Amino acid sequence: AQSVSQHNHHVILSEAASLELGCNYSYGGTVNLFWYVQYPGQHLQLLLKYFSGDPLVKGIKGFEAEFIKSKFSFNLRKPSVQWSDTAEYFCAALKVDSGYSTLTFGKGTMLLVSP
Amino acid sequence: DAMVIQNPRYQVTQFGKPVTLSCSQTLNHNVMYWYQQKSSQAPKLLFHYYDKDFNNEADTPDNFQSRRPNTSFCFLDIRSPGLGDAAMYLCATSRGIGTEAFFGQGTRLTVV
């Protein structure tokens, strides 16, 4: 069965610090990768996605992620975080089977950015 | 503008009393999903519809059922809620295979 692992459950950073959140997936077939963000009291929103092509993808709000196939990883990065980045971040992998697609989430990483 | 709408945002139900959560979408997407998310856990897929084709995850309890009467609406029925079913229930849609999912704001279910 497919699984997605996120390395840290909680991360605390000061503003302007650099961020890297780890994500590994277990599925060896065709998989699309996503990072979602959930701000307090809001719904899950897409930050960025990787389907194919350039393994370094850029998303909204200055976030980027790098797909490393050999490591089954899709780590999220941001050079300088802001207080408004406080949120929960979920990595997700979408297994592409014949006719259907199912999205599997990691457990999430709660990021707290202190001003 | 909300594209995936879940009602209600908060639902309180009695132990054992059937409850229905609803989801509607304005995106005309083929796929609709229901996820259960408990505190500090990953959203867990319960089932999904690809058009009218229903796909149940192997470990989804029989207590959970779903209906999709048309493209726009999908319902989650919990026949006999237990205390362990208290969670956030997320509805999501996607256009098709391998595409991104769009989420509603969720319904937080409390069982008393």
PDB file of C-alpha atoms in Angstrom:
ATOM      1  CA  ALA A   1       0.000   0.000   0.000  1.00  0.00           C
ATOM      2  CA  GLN A   2       1.112   3.495  -0.731  1.00  0.00           C
ATOM      3  CA  SER A   3       2.228   5.671   2.168  1.00  0.00           C
ATOM      4  CA  VAL A   4       3.515   9.184   2.614  1.00  0.00           C
ATOM      5  CA  SER A   5       5.852  10.105   5.452  1.00  0.00           C
ATOM      6  CA  GLN A   6       6.503  13.569   6.761  1.00  0.00           C
ATOM      7  CA  HIS A   7       9.570  13.824   8.902  1.00  0.00           C
ATOM      8  CA  ASN A   8       8.543  16.454  11.417  1.00  0.00           C
ATOM      9  CA  HIS A   9       5.230  16.814  13.190  1.00  0.00           C
ATOM     10  CA  HIS A  10       5.991  20.274  14.567  1.00  0.00           C
ATOM     11  CA  VAL A  11       8.448  22.906  13.392  1.00  0.00           C
ATOM     12  CA  ILE A  12       9.057  26.238  15.087  1.00  0.00           C
ATOM     13  CA  LEU A  13      10.988  28.963  13.267  1.00  0.00           C
ATOM     14  CA  SER A  14      11.664  32.637  13.616  1.00  0.00           C
ATOM     15  CA  GLU A  15      10.696  34.996  10.832  1.00  0.00           C
ATOM     16  CA  ALA A  16      13.245  35.124   7.991  1.00  0.00           C
ATOM     17  CA  ALA A  17      14.562  31.653   8.787  1.00  0.00           C
ATOM     18  CA  SER A  18      14.769  29.128   5.983  1.00  0.00           C
ATOM     19  CA  LEU A  19      12.354  26.248   5.864  1.00  0.00           C
ATOM     20  CA  GLU A  20      12.647  22.701   4.638  1.00  0.00           C
ATOM     21  CA  LEU A  21       9.953  20.123   5.308  1.00  0.00           C
ATOM     22  CA  GLY A  22      10.706  16.547   4.411  1.00  0.00           C
ATOM     23  CA  CYS A  23       8.370  14.194   2.581  1.00  0.00           C
ATOM     24  CA  ASN A  24       8.908  10.660   1.360  1.00  0.00           C
ATOM     25  CA  TYR A  25       6.503   8.407  -0.474  1.00  0.00           C
ATOM     26  CA  SER A  26       6.568   4.668  -0.877  1.00  0.00           C
ATOM     27  CA  TYR A  27       4.849   4.032  -4.191  1.00  0.00           C
ATOM     28  CA  GLY A  28       7.071   2.984  -7.065  1.00  0.00           C
ATOM     29  CA  GLY A  29       4.669   3.456  -9.925  1.00  0.00           C
ATOM     30  CA  THR A  30       3.346   6.569 -11.574  1.00  0.00           C
ATOM     31  CA  VAL A  31       2.724   9.106  -8.877  1.00  0.00           C
ATOM     32  CA  ASN A  32       1.880  12.783  -8.822  1.00  0.00           C
ATOM     33  CA  LEU A  33       3.005  14.782  -5.806  1.00  0.00           C
ATOM     34  CA  PHE A  34       1.479  17.712  -3.986  1.00  0.00           C
ATOM     35  CA  TRP A  35       1.947  19.989  -1.042  1.00  0.00           C
ATOM     36  CA  TYR A  36      -1.184  21.356   0.548  1.00  0.00           C
ATOM     37  CA  VAL A  37      -1.421  24.015   3.234  1.00  0.00           C
ATOM     38  CA  GLN A  38      -4.145  24.478   5.816  1.00  0.00           C
ATOM     39  CA  TYR A  39      -4.235  27.861   7.534  1.00  0.00           C
ATOM     40  CA  PRO A  40      -6.018  28.001  10.882  1.00  0.00           C
ATOM     41  CA  GLY A  41      -9.746  27.636  10.361  1.00  0.00           C
ATOM     42  CA  GLN A  42      -9.483  27.287   6.620  1.00  0.00           C
ATOM     43  CA  HIS A  43      -9.687  24.487   4.089  1.00  0.00           C
ATOM     44  CA  LEU A  44      -6.812  22.658   2.488  1.00  0.00           C
ATOM     45  CA  GLN A  45      -5.278  24.666  -0.334  1.00  0.00           C
ATOM     46  CA  LEU A  46      -2.821  23.594  -2.967  1.00  0.00           C
ATOM     47  CA  LEU A  47       0.686  25.059  -2.617  1.00  0.00           C
ATOM     48  CA  LEU A  48       2.338  23.301  -5.516  1.00  0.00           C
ATOM     49  CA  LYS A  49       2.335  20.097  -7.502  1.00  0.00           C
ATOM     50  CA  TYR A  50       4.639  17.893  -9.498  1.00  0.00           C
ATOM     51  CA  PHE A  51       3.443  15.736 -12.374  1.00  0.00           C
ATOM     52  CA  SER A  52       6.470  15.501 -14.667  1.00  0.00           C
ATOM     53  CA  GLY A  53       9.270  17.568 -16.184  1.00  0.00           C
ATOM     54  CA  ASP A  54      11.511  19.868 -14.178  1.00  0.00           C
ATOM     55  CA  PRO A  55      11.878  18.287 -10.751  1.00  0.00           C
ATOM     56  CA  LEU A  56      12.107  21.678  -9.094  1.00  0.00           C
ATOM     57  CA  VAL A  57       8.630  23.130  -8.935  1.00  0.00           C
ATOM     58  CA  LYS A  58       7.641  26.556  -7.738  1.00  0.00           C
ATOM     59  CA  GLY A  59       4.373  27.262  -6.022  1.00  0.00           C
ATOM     60  CA  ILE A  60       2.542  30.138  -4.475  1.00  0.00           C
ATOM     61  CA  LYS A  61       3.885  32.443  -1.780  1.00  0.00           C
ATOM     62  CA  GLY A  62       7.543  31.728  -2.531  1.00  0.00           C
ATOM     63  CA  PHE A  63       7.402  28.001  -1.823  1.00  0.00           C
ATOM     64  CA  GLU A  64       9.216  25.445  -3.929  1.00  0.00           C
ATOM     65  CA  ALA A  65       9.720  21.704  -3.814  1.00  0.00           C
ATOM     66  CA  GLU A  66      12.205  19.320  -5.335  1.00  0.00           C
ATOM     67  CA  PHE A  67      11.307  15.872  -6.586  1.00  0.00           C
ATOM     68  CA  ILE A  68      14.173  13.419  -6.204  1.00  0.00           C
ATOM     69  CA  LYS A  69      13.055  10.157  -7.734  1.00  0.00           C
ATOM     70  CA  SER A  70      15.995   8.115  -6.453  1.00  0.00           C
ATOM     71  CA  LYS A  71      15.153   9.126  -2.901  1.00  0.00           C
ATOM     72  CA  PHE A  72      11.360   8.956  -3.284  1.00  0.00           C
ATOM     73  CA  SER A  73      11.329  12.437  -1.823  1.00  0.00           C
ATOM     74  CA  PHE A  74       9.474  15.675  -2.433  1.00  0.00           C
ATOM     75  CA  ASN A  75      10.757  18.184   0.112  1.00  0.00           C
ATOM     76  CA  LEU A  76       9.193  21.605   0.527  1.00  0.00           C
ATOM     77  CA  ARG A  77      11.382  24.678   0.896  1.00  0.00           C
ATOM     78  CA  LYS A  78      11.128  28.393   1.428  1.00  0.00           C
ATOM     79  CA  PRO A  79      14.182  30.632   1.788  1.00  0.00           C
ATOM     80  CA  SER A  80      12.642  33.057   4.261  1.00  0.00           C
ATOM     81  CA  VAL A  81       9.448  32.347   6.184  1.00  0.00           C
ATOM     82  CA  GLN A  82       6.955  34.907   7.383  1.00  0.00           C
ATOM     83  CA  TRP A  83       4.629  34.918  10.343  1.00  0.00           C
ATOM     84  CA  SER A  84       1.743  34.419   7.918  1.00  0.00           C
ATOM     85  CA  ASP A  85       3.199  31.047   6.909  1.00  0.00           C
ATOM     86  CA  THR A  86       2.038  29.624  10.231  1.00  0.00           C
ATOM     87  CA  ALA A  87      -0.123  26.705   9.158  1.00  0.00           C
ATOM     88  CA  GLU A  88      -0.228  22.961   8.795  1.00  0.00           C
ATOM     89  CA  TYR A  89       1.472  21.524   5.718  1.00  0.00           C
ATOM     90  CA  PHE A  90       0.520  18.230   4.142  1.00  0.00           C
ATOM     91  CA  CYS A  91       2.458  16.294   1.572  1.00  0.00           C
ATOM     92  CA  ALA A  92       0.333  14.069  -0.652  1.00  0.00           C
ATOM     93  CA  ALA A  93       0.913  11.506  -3.346  1.00  0.00           C
ATOM     94  CA  LEU A  94      -1.585  10.591  -5.980  1.00  0.00           C
ATOM     95  CA  LYS A  95      -1.356   7.076  -7.282  1.00  0.00           C
ATOM     96  CA  VAL A  96      -2.403   6.946 -10.881  1.00  0.00           C
ATOM     97  CA  ASP A  97      -4.125   3.641 -11.559  1.00  0.00           C
ATOM     98  CA  SER A  98      -6.161   2.640 -14.535  1.00  0.00           C
ATOM     99  CA  GLY A  99      -9.301   4.720 -14.444  1.00  0.00           C
ATOM    100  CA  TYR A 100      -9.010   6.066 -10.924  1.00  0.00           C
ATOM    101  CA  SER A 101      -6.774   8.212  -8.815  1.00  0.00           C
ATOM    102  CA  THR A 102      -6.449   8.158  -5.052  1.00  0.00           C
ATOM    103  CA  LEU A 103      -4.705  10.782  -2.967  1.00  0.00           C
ATOM    104  CA  THR A 104      -2.727   9.691   0.090  1.00  0.00           C
ATOM    105  CA  PHE A 105      -1.665  12.254   2.666  1.00  0.00           C
ATOM    106  CA  GLY A 106       1.160  12.415   5.117  1.00  0.00           C
ATOM    107  CA  LYS A 107       0.357  13.173   8.752  1.00  0.00           C
ATOM    108  CA  GLY A 108       1.130  16.831   8.332  1.00  0.00           C
ATOM    109  CA  THR A 109       3.684  19.235   9.769  1.00  0.00           C
ATOM    110  CA  MET A 110       2.514  22.075  11.946  1.00  0.00           C
ATOM    111  CA  LEU A 111       4.704  25.129  11.271  1.00  0.00           C
ATOM    112  CA  LEU A 112       4.748  27.925  13.794  1.00  0.00           C
ATOM    113  CA  VAL A 113       6.594  31.075  12.792  1.00  0.00           C
ATOM    114  CA  SER A 114       7.335  33.481  15.581  1.00  0.00           C
ATOM    115  CA  PRO A 115       7.604  37.194  14.793  1.00  0.00           C
TER     116      PRO A 115
ATOM    117  CA  ASP B   1     -16.111  32.022  -4.475  1.00  0.00           C
ATOM    118  CA  ALA B   2     -16.462  28.662  -2.796  1.00  0.00           C
ATOM    119  CA  MET B   3     -16.204  25.814  -5.277  1.00  0.00           C
ATOM    120  CA  VAL B   4     -16.579  22.852  -2.939  1.00  0.00           C
ATOM    121  CA  ILE B   5     -19.172  23.508  -0.304  1.00  0.00           C
ATOM    122  CA  GLN B   6     -19.805  21.370   2.722  1.00  0.00           C
ATOM    123  CA  ASN B   7     -22.793  21.621   4.980  1.00  0.00           C
ATOM    124  CA  PRO B   8     -23.014  21.966   7.820  1.00  0.00           C
ATOM    125  CA  ARG B   9     -19.642  23.237   9.089  1.00  0.00           C
ATOM    126  CA  TYR B  10     -20.367  21.736  12.491  1.00  0.00           C
ATOM    127  CA  GLN B  11     -22.610  18.779  13.242  1.00  0.00           C
ATOM    128  CA  VAL B  12     -23.465  17.299  16.610  1.00  0.00           C
ATOM    129  CA  THR B  13     -25.197  13.945  16.641  1.00  0.00           C
ATOM    130  CA  GLN B  14     -26.181  11.425  19.264  1.00  0.00           C
ATOM    131  CA  PHE B  15     -24.457   8.110  19.630  1.00  0.00           C
ATOM    132  CA  GLY B  16     -26.134   5.660  17.262  1.00  0.00           C
ATOM    133  CA  LYS B  17     -28.311   8.247  15.516  1.00  0.00           C
ATOM    134  CA  PRO B  18     -27.890   8.296  11.724  1.00  0.00           C
ATOM    135  CA  VAL B  19     -26.351  11.450  10.335  1.00  0.00           C
ATOM    136  CA  THR B  20     -25.786  12.747   6.809  1.00  0.00           C
ATOM    137  CA  LEU B  21     -23.123  15.190   5.705  1.00  0.00           C
ATOM    138  CA  SER B  22     -23.410  16.921   2.378  1.00  0.00           C
ATOM    139  CA  CYS B  23     -21.039  18.232  -0.234  1.00  0.00           C
ATOM    140  CA  SER B  24     -21.682  20.152  -3.408  1.00  0.00           C
ATOM    141  CA  GLN B  25     -19.368  21.401  -6.123  1.00  0.00           C
ATOM    142  CA  THR B  26     -19.573  24.020  -8.836  1.00  0.00           C
ATOM    143  CA  LEU B  27     -16.535  22.736 -10.721  1.00  0.00           C
ATOM    144  CA  ASN B  28     -18.264  19.971 -12.673  1.00  0.00           C
ATOM    145  CA  HIS B  29     -15.470  17.596 -11.690  1.00  0.00           C
ATOM    146  CA  ASN B  30     -15.740  13.896 -12.353  1.00  0.00           C
ATOM    147  CA  VAL B  31     -14.274  12.700  -9.092  1.00  0.00           C
ATOM    148  CA  MET B  32     -15.569  13.347  -5.601  1.00  0.00           C
ATOM    149  CA  TYR B  33     -13.862  12.123  -2.448  1.00  0.00           C
ATOM    150  CA  TRP B  34     -14.682  11.807   1.232  1.00  0.00           C
ATOM    151  CA  TYR B  35     -11.868  11.935   3.754  1.00  0.00           C
ATOM    152  CA  GLN B  36     -11.917  11.520   7.510  1.00  0.00           C
ATOM    153  CA  GLN B  37      -9.379  13.541   9.488  1.00  0.00           C
ATOM    154  CA  LYS B  38      -8.888  12.978  13.183  1.00  0.00           C
ATOM    155  CA  SER B  39      -6.861  15.259  15.368  1.00  0.00           C
ATOM    156  CA  SER B  40      -3.129  15.247  14.555  1.00  0.00           C
ATOM    157  CA  GLN B  41      -3.618  12.632  11.843  1.00  0.00           C
ATOM    158  CA  ALA B  42      -3.489  12.624   8.073  1.00  0.00           C
ATOM    159  CA  PRO B  43      -6.739  12.856   6.136  1.00  0.00           C
ATOM    160  CA  LYS B  44      -7.802   9.280   5.462  1.00  0.00           C
ATOM    161  CA  LEU B  45      -9.660   8.425   2.277  1.00  0.00           C
ATOM    162  CA  LEU B  46     -12.979   6.707   2.952  1.00  0.00           C
ATOM    163  CA  PHE B  47     -14.260   6.359  -0.613  1.00  0.00           C
ATOM    164  CA  HIS B  48     -14.557   8.178  -3.875  1.00  0.00           C
ATOM    165  CA  TYR B  49     -16.758   8.374  -6.923  1.00  0.00           C
ATOM    166  CA  TYR B  50     -15.487   8.554 -10.453  1.00  0.00           C
ATOM    167  CA  ASP B  51     -18.663   9.790 -12.113  1.00  0.00           C
ATOM    168  CA  LYS B  52     -21.166   7.189 -10.889  1.00  0.00           C
ATOM    169  CA  ASP B  53     -18.607   4.511 -10.145  1.00  0.00           C
ATOM    170  CA  PHE B  54     -18.236   4.055  -6.413  1.00  0.00           C
ATOM    171  CA  ASN B  55     -14.892   3.000  -4.941  1.00  0.00           C
ATOM    172  CA  ASN B  56     -14.717   1.995  -1.316  1.00  0.00           C
ATOM    173  CA  GLU B  57     -11.393   1.837   0.495  1.00  0.00           C
ATOM    174  CA  ALA B  58     -10.753  -1.613   1.910  1.00  0.00           C
ATOM    175  CA  ASP B  59     -10.623  -0.451   5.512  1.00  0.00           C
ATOM    176  CA  THR B  60     -13.633   1.861   5.460  1.00  0.00           C
ATOM    177  CA  PRO B  61     -16.140   0.606   8.034  1.00  0.00           C
ATOM    178  CA  ASP B  62     -19.526  -0.609   6.803  1.00  0.00           C
ATOM    179  CA  ASN B  63     -21.046   2.059   9.011  1.00  0.00           C
ATOM    180  CA  PHE B  64     -20.070   4.616   6.381  1.00  0.00           C
ATOM    181  CA  GLN B  65     -22.018   4.891   3.151  1.00  0.00           C
ATOM    182  CA  SER B  66     -22.096   7.407   0.354  1.00  0.00           C
ATOM    183  CA  ARG B  67     -24.471   8.590  -2.335  1.00  0.00           C
ATOM    184  CA  ARG B  68     -23.892  10.668  -5.407  1.00  0.00           C
ATOM    185  CA  PRO B  69     -27.244  11.472  -7.003  1.00  0.00           C
ATOM    186  CA  ASN B  70     -25.710  13.746  -9.638  1.00  0.00           C
ATOM    187  CA  THR B  71     -22.415  15.343 -10.618  1.00  0.00           C
ATOM    188  CA  SER B  72     -22.760  18.228  -8.207  1.00  0.00           C
ATOM    189  CA  PHE B  73     -23.723  16.525  -4.982  1.00  0.00           C
ATOM    190  CA  CYS B  74     -22.271  13.822  -2.797  1.00  0.00           C
ATOM    191  CA  PHE B  75     -23.436  12.668   0.632  1.00  0.00           C
ATOM    192  CA  LEU B  76     -21.761  10.844   3.452  1.00  0.00           C
ATOM    193  CA  ASP B  77     -24.126   8.759   5.580  1.00  0.00           C
ATOM    194  CA  ILE B  78     -23.035   7.407   8.930  1.00  0.00           C
ATOM    195  CA  ARG B  79     -25.605   4.827   9.907  1.00  0.00           C
ATOM    196  CA  SER B  80     -24.796   4.449  13.598  1.00  0.00           C
ATOM    197  CA  PRO B  81     -22.167   6.945  14.711  1.00  0.00           C
ATOM    198  CA  GLY B  82     -19.899   5.906  17.507  1.00  0.00           C
ATOM    199  CA  LEU B  83     -17.715   8.081  19.674  1.00  0.00           C
ATOM    200  CA  GLY B  84     -14.756   7.067  17.536  1.00  0.00           C
ATOM    201  CA  ASP B  85     -16.354   8.594  14.462  1.00  0.00           C
ATOM    202  CA  ALA B  86     -15.955  12.103  15.807  1.00  0.00           C
ATOM    203  CA  ALA B  87     -13.661  13.804  13.329  1.00  0.00           C
ATOM    204  CA  MET B  88     -13.403  16.379  10.588  1.00  0.00           C
ATOM    205  CA  TYR B  89     -14.917  15.082   7.354  1.00  0.00           C
ATOM    206  CA  LEU B  90     -13.469  16.545   4.180  1.00  0.00           C
ATOM    207  CA  CYS B  91     -15.010  16.488   0.753  1.00  0.00           C
ATOM    208  CA  ALA B  92     -12.820  17.021  -2.272  1.00  0.00           C
ATOM    209  CA  THR B  93     -13.176  16.971  -6.034  1.00  0.00           C
ATOM    210  CA  SER B  94     -10.845  16.516  -8.951  1.00  0.00           C
ATOM    211  CA  ARG B  95     -11.271  16.746 -12.667  1.00  0.00           C
ATOM    212  CA  GLY B  96      -9.984  13.293 -13.397  1.00  0.00           C
ATOM    213  CA  ILE B  97      -7.087  10.927 -13.134  1.00  0.00           C
ATOM    214  CA  GLY B  98      -3.938  12.363 -11.585  1.00  0.00           C
ATOM    215  CA  THR B  99      -5.205  15.900 -11.204  1.00  0.00           C
ATOM    216  CA  GLU B 100      -5.167  18.086  -8.136  1.00  0.00           C
ATOM    217  CA  ALA B 101      -7.952  17.893  -5.616  1.00  0.00           C
ATOM    218  CA  PHE B 102      -9.973  20.851  -4.418  1.00  0.00           C
ATOM    219  CA  PHE B 103     -11.214  20.683  -0.854  1.00  0.00           C
ATOM    220  CA  GLY B 104     -14.196  21.989   0.988  1.00  0.00           C
ATOM    221  CA  GLN B 105     -13.892  23.531   4.424  1.00  0.00           C
ATOM    222  CA  GLY B 106     -14.938  20.337   6.107  1.00  0.00           C
ATOM    223  CA  THR B 107     -17.647  19.332   8.540  1.00  0.00           C
ATOM    224  CA  ARG B 108     -16.588  18.793  12.109  1.00  0.00           C
ATOM    225  CA  LEU B 109     -18.678  15.975  13.545  1.00  0.00           C
ATOM    226  CA  THR B 110     -19.146  15.603  17.274  1.00  0.00           C
ATOM    227  CA  VAL B 111     -20.814  12.487  18.692  1.00  0.00           C
ATOM    228  CA  VAL B 112     -22.400  12.791  22.117  1.00  0.00           C
TER     229      VAL B 112
END
